[in-house]
Amino acid sequence: MKVLAIKLVDYREWTERLGYDREWLIQKIQNKFMMKIHEIASQYNTFPLQLRFDNFLMIVDGITNTQLMYMINDMRENLPVRIKTCLGYGKTPLEAQWNASVCLNNKEDEFKEYVDEKIAALHFDINFNTEALKYTSVYDSFLEIANIYVDLSRFLYKIGGILQYLGGDNYLGFVSTNSVNKVIEKFSDDNKIKVGIGIGQNARIAIKLATTSLEKIRNNREKTWHIEEE
Ligand SMILES: Nc1nc2c(ncn2[C@@H]2O[C@H](COP(=O)(O)OP(=O)(O)OP(=O)(O)O)[C@@H](O)[C@H]2O)c(=O)[nH]1
């Protein structure tokens, strides 16, 4: 698995220069540059896991280093500070992001040539969450969603996966293809969470297939998981 790690350099200093009445401005700027990063990433068939905003990750299997250089240059023009980027490789997304993160703390950016592997994207969704909202509060619903995020991220961490919250009751995970059987085993009889699985040559295709799988589960609620592969 190949993961690109992106670090916004001197971000804290940038935020402090905005003064004390800054939080609204930071939120506006973070959402604005993440909107642009998503647009750029989609053009290169990858997907940003925005995580902390000032440090974030992209699964970049299926993208050449030359394409990555162009994408990084496109990103630079849309970010408020200088960025440091590193490409990491590992048997799992977790290991690849670890290796990319180690490089971030070193001096030079590092872009070795790595083999491209198929990506397994996992689109998790809570069953009937909208209906459940009628019997709880907005904030209690979000707390439940946050707790499920922690549970899912801990499970994926154990099998080398990484997870991003998407909004609503949706989560996006990535694992290596040889870990998909562990995901299926875990959720095969879960009555609360369903998981659409997509396997593709790049993140955008894998995610599209994972969302397609989720819709197929909605069409046949007997299942808690479905897998589509390109
Ligand atoms: N990021 C993201 N959010 C979605 C998606 N589909 C729905 N949502 C969000 O999730 C909320 C719940 O929608 P659903 O998950 O479709 O509906 P549900 O009530 O959970 O019912 P089922 O998932 O069909 O069991 C919506 O209000 C949206 O905010 C999606 O594909 N991606």
Coordinates of N, CA, C and O in Angstrom, one line a residue, residues 162-226:
I162 N -7.1 2.1 8.4 CA -7.2 3.5 8.9 C -8.7 3.9 8.6 O -9.3 3.3 7.6
L163 N -9.2 4.9 9.3 CA -10.6 5.3 9.2 C -10.8 6.8 9.2 O -10.1 7.5 10.0
Q164 N -11.7 7.3 8.4 CA -12.1 8.7 8.4 C -13.6 8.8 8.6 O -14.4 8.1 8.0
Y165 N -14.0 9.7 9.5 CA -15.5 10.0 9.6 C -15.9 10.9 8.4 O -15.1 11.8 8.0
L166 N -17.0 10.6 7.9 CA -17.4 11.3 6.6 C -18.6 12.3 6.8 O -18.9 13.0 5.9
G167 N -19.2 12.3 8.0 CA -20.4 13.1 8.2 C -21.6 12.1 8.3 O -21.5 11.0 7.8
G168 N -22.7 12.7 8.8 CA -23.9 11.8 9.0 C -23.5 10.6 9.8 O -22.9 10.8 10.9
D169 N -23.9 9.4 9.4 CA -23.5 8.2 10.1 C -22.6 7.3 9.3 O -22.8 6.1 9.2
N170 N -21.8 8.0 8.5 CA -20.9 7.3 7.6 C -19.4 7.4 7.9 O -19.0 8.5 8.4
Y171 N -18.7 6.3 7.6 CA -17.3 6.3 7.9 C -16.6 5.6 6.7 O -17.2 4.7 6.1
L172 N -15.4 6.0 6.4 CA -14.6 5.4 5.3 C -13.3 4.8 5.8 O -12.5 5.5 6.5
G173 N -13.2 3.5 5.6 CA -11.9 2.9 6.0 C -11.2 2.3 4.8 O -11.7 2.1 3.7
F174 N -9.9 2.1 5.1 CA -9.0 1.4 4.1 C -8.3 0.3 4.7 O -7.7 0.5 5.8
V175 N -8.2 -0.8 4.1 CA -7.4 -2.0 4.6 C -6.7 -2.6 3.3 O -7.1 -2.3 2.2
S176 N -5.8 -3.4 3.6 CA -5.2 -4.2 2.5 C -6.1 -5.3 2.1 O -6.9 -5.7 2.9
T177 N -6.1 -5.7 0.8 CA -7.1 -6.7 0.3 C -7.1 -8.0 1.1 O -8.1 -8.6 1.3
N178 N -5.9 -8.3 1.7 CA -5.9 -9.6 2.4 C -6.4 -9.5 3.8 O -6.5 -10.5 4.6
S179 N -6.9 -8.3 4.2 CA -7.6 -8.1 5.5 C -9.1 -8.1 5.3 O -9.8 -8.0 6.3
V180 N -9.6 -8.1 4.1 CA -11.1 -7.9 3.9 C -11.8 -9.1 4.5 O -12.9 -8.8 5.1
N181 N -11.2 -10.2 4.6 CA -12.0 -11.4 5.2 C -12.2 -11.1 6.7 O -13.2 -11.5 7.2
K182 N -11.3 -10.4 7.3 CA -11.4 -10.1 8.7 C -12.5 -9.1 9.0 O -13.3 -9.2 10.0
V183 N -12.7 -8.2 8.0 CA -13.8 -7.2 8.1 C -15.2 -7.9 7.9 O -16.1 -7.7 8.7
I184 N -15.2 -8.8 7.0 CA -16.5 -9.6 6.7 C -16.8 -10.4 7.9 O -18.0 -10.4 8.4
E185 N -15.8 -11.1 8.5 CA -16.1 -11.9 9.7 C -16.6 -11.1 10.8 O -17.6 -11.5 11.5
K186 N -16.0 -9.9 11.0 CA -16.4 -9.0 12.1 C -17.9 -8.6 12.0 O -18.6 -8.4 13.0
F187 N -18.3 -8.2 10.7 CA -19.6 -7.6 10.6 C -20.7 -8.5 9.9 O -21.8 -8.0 9.6
S188 N -20.3 -9.7 9.8 CA -21.3 -10.6 9.0 C -22.6 -10.8 9.8 O -23.6 -11.0 9.2
D189 N -22.6 -10.6 11.1 CA -23.9 -10.7 11.8 C -24.2 -9.5 12.7 O -24.8 -9.6 13.7
D190 N -23.7 -8.3 12.2 CA -23.9 -7.1 13.0 C -25.2 -6.5 12.7 O -25.5 -6.2 11.5
N191 N -26.1 -6.3 13.7 CA -27.4 -5.8 13.3 C -27.5 -4.3 13.3 O -28.5 -3.7 13.1
K192 N -26.3 -3.6 13.7 CA -26.4 -2.2 13.8 C -25.6 -1.5 12.6 O -26.0 -0.4 12.1
I193 N -24.5 -2.1 12.2 CA -23.6 -1.5 11.2 C -23.6 -2.4 10.0 O -23.4 -3.6 10.1
K194 N -23.6 -1.7 8.8 CA -23.4 -2.4 7.5 C -22.2 -1.8 6.9 O -21.8 -0.7 7.2
V195 N -21.5 -2.7 6.1 CA -20.3 -2.2 5.4 C -20.3 -2.6 4.0 O -20.5 -3.7 3.6
G196 N -20.2 -1.5 3.1 CA -20.0 -1.7 1.7 C -18.5 -1.8 1.4 O -17.8 -0.9 1.9
I197 N -18.1 -2.8 0.7 CA -16.7 -3.0 0.4 C -16.4 -2.8 -1.0 O -17.2 -3.3 -1.9
G198 N -15.4 -2.1 -1.4 CA -15.0 -1.9 -2.8 C -13.5 -2.1 -3.0 O -12.7 -1.7 -2.2
I199 N -13.2 -2.9 -4.0 CA -11.7 -3.2 -4.3 C -11.4 -2.6 -5.7 O -12.1 -3.0 -6.7
G200 N -10.4 -1.7 -5.7 CA -10.1 -1.1 -7.0 C -8.6 -0.8 -7.1 O -7.9 -0.8 -6.1
Q201 N -8.3 -0.3 -8.3 CA -6.8 0.0 -8.6 C -6.4 1.4 -8.0 O -5.2 1.7 -7.9
N202 N -7.4 2.2 -7.7 CA -7.1 3.5 -7.0 C -8.2 3.8 -6.0 O -9.3 3.1 -6.0
A203 N -7.9 4.8 -5.2 CA -8.9 5.0 -4.1 C -10.2 5.5 -4.6 O -11.3 5.0 -4.0
R204 N -10.3 6.3 -5.6 CA -11.6 6.8 -6.1 C -12.5 5.7 -6.6 O -13.7 5.6 -6.3
I205 N -11.9 4.7 -7.3 CA -12.7 3.6 -7.8 C -13.1 2.7 -6.7 O -14.3 2.3 -6.6
A206 N -12.2 2.4 -5.8 CA -12.5 1.6 -4.6 C -13.6 2.2 -3.8 O -14.6 1.5 -3.4
I207 N -13.6 3.5 -3.6 CA -14.6 4.1 -2.8 C -16.0 4.1 -3.5 O -17.0 3.8 -2.9
K208 N -15.9 4.4 -4.8 CA -17.2 4.3 -5.6 C -17.8 2.9 -5.5 O -19.0 2.8 -5.3
L209 N -17.0 1.9 -5.5 CA -17.5 0.5 -5.4 C -18.0 0.2 -4.0 O -19.0 -0.5 -3.9
A210 N -17.3 0.8 -3.0 CA -17.8 0.6 -1.6 C -19.2 1.2 -1.4 O -20.0 0.6 -0.8
T211 N -19.4 2.4 -2.0 CA -20.7 3.0 -1.9 C -21.7 2.3 -2.7 O -22.9 2.1 -2.2
T212 N -21.3 1.8 -3.8 CA -22.2 0.9 -4.6 C -22.7 -0.3 -3.8 O -23.8 -0.6 -3.7
S213 N -21.7 -0.9 -3.1 CA -22.0 -2.1 -2.3 C -23.0 -1.7 -1.2 O -23.9 -2.5 -0.8
L214 N -22.8 -0.5 -0.6 CA -23.7 -0.1 0.5 C -25.1 0.0 0.0 O -26.1 -0.4 0.6
E215 N -25.3 0.6 -1.2 CA -26.6 0.7 -1.8 C -27.2 -0.7 -2.1 O -28.4 -0.9 -1.9
K216 N -26.4 -1.7 -2.4 CA -26.9 -3.0 -2.7 C -27.4 -3.7 -1.4 O -28.3 -4.4 -1.4
I217 N -26.7 -3.3 -0.3 CA -27.2 -3.9 1.0 C -28.6 -3.3 1.3 O -29.5 -4.0 1.8
R218 N -28.7 -2.0 1.0 CA -30.0 -1.3 1.3 C -31.1 -2.0 0.5 O -32.3 -2.1 0.9
N219 N -30.8 -2.5 -0.7 CA -31.7 -3.2 -1.5 C -32.0 -4.6 -1.0 O -33.0 -5.2 -1.4
N220 N -31.1 -5.1 -0.2 CA -31.3 -6.5 0.3 C -30.8 -6.5 1.8 O -29.7 -6.8 2.1
R221 N -31.7 -6.1 2.7 CA -31.4 -5.9 4.1 C -31.0 -7.2 4.8 O -30.6 -7.2 6.0
E222 N -31.1 -8.3 4.1 CA -30.7 -9.6 4.7 C -29.2 -9.6 5.0 O -28.7 -10.2 5.9
K223 N -28.5 -8.8 4.2 CA -27.1 -8.8 4.2 C -26.6 -7.6 5.1 O -27.2 -6.6 5.2
T224 N -25.4 -7.8 5.7 CA -24.8 -6.7 6.5 C -23.5 -6.2 5.8 O -22.9 -5.3 6.2
W225 N -23.1 -7.0 4.7 CA -21.9 -6.6 4.0 C -22.1 -7.0 2.5 O -22.9 -7.9 2.2
H226 N -21.5 -6.3 1.6 CA -21.4 -6.6 0.2 C -20.1 -6.2 -0.3 O -19.6 -5.2 0.1

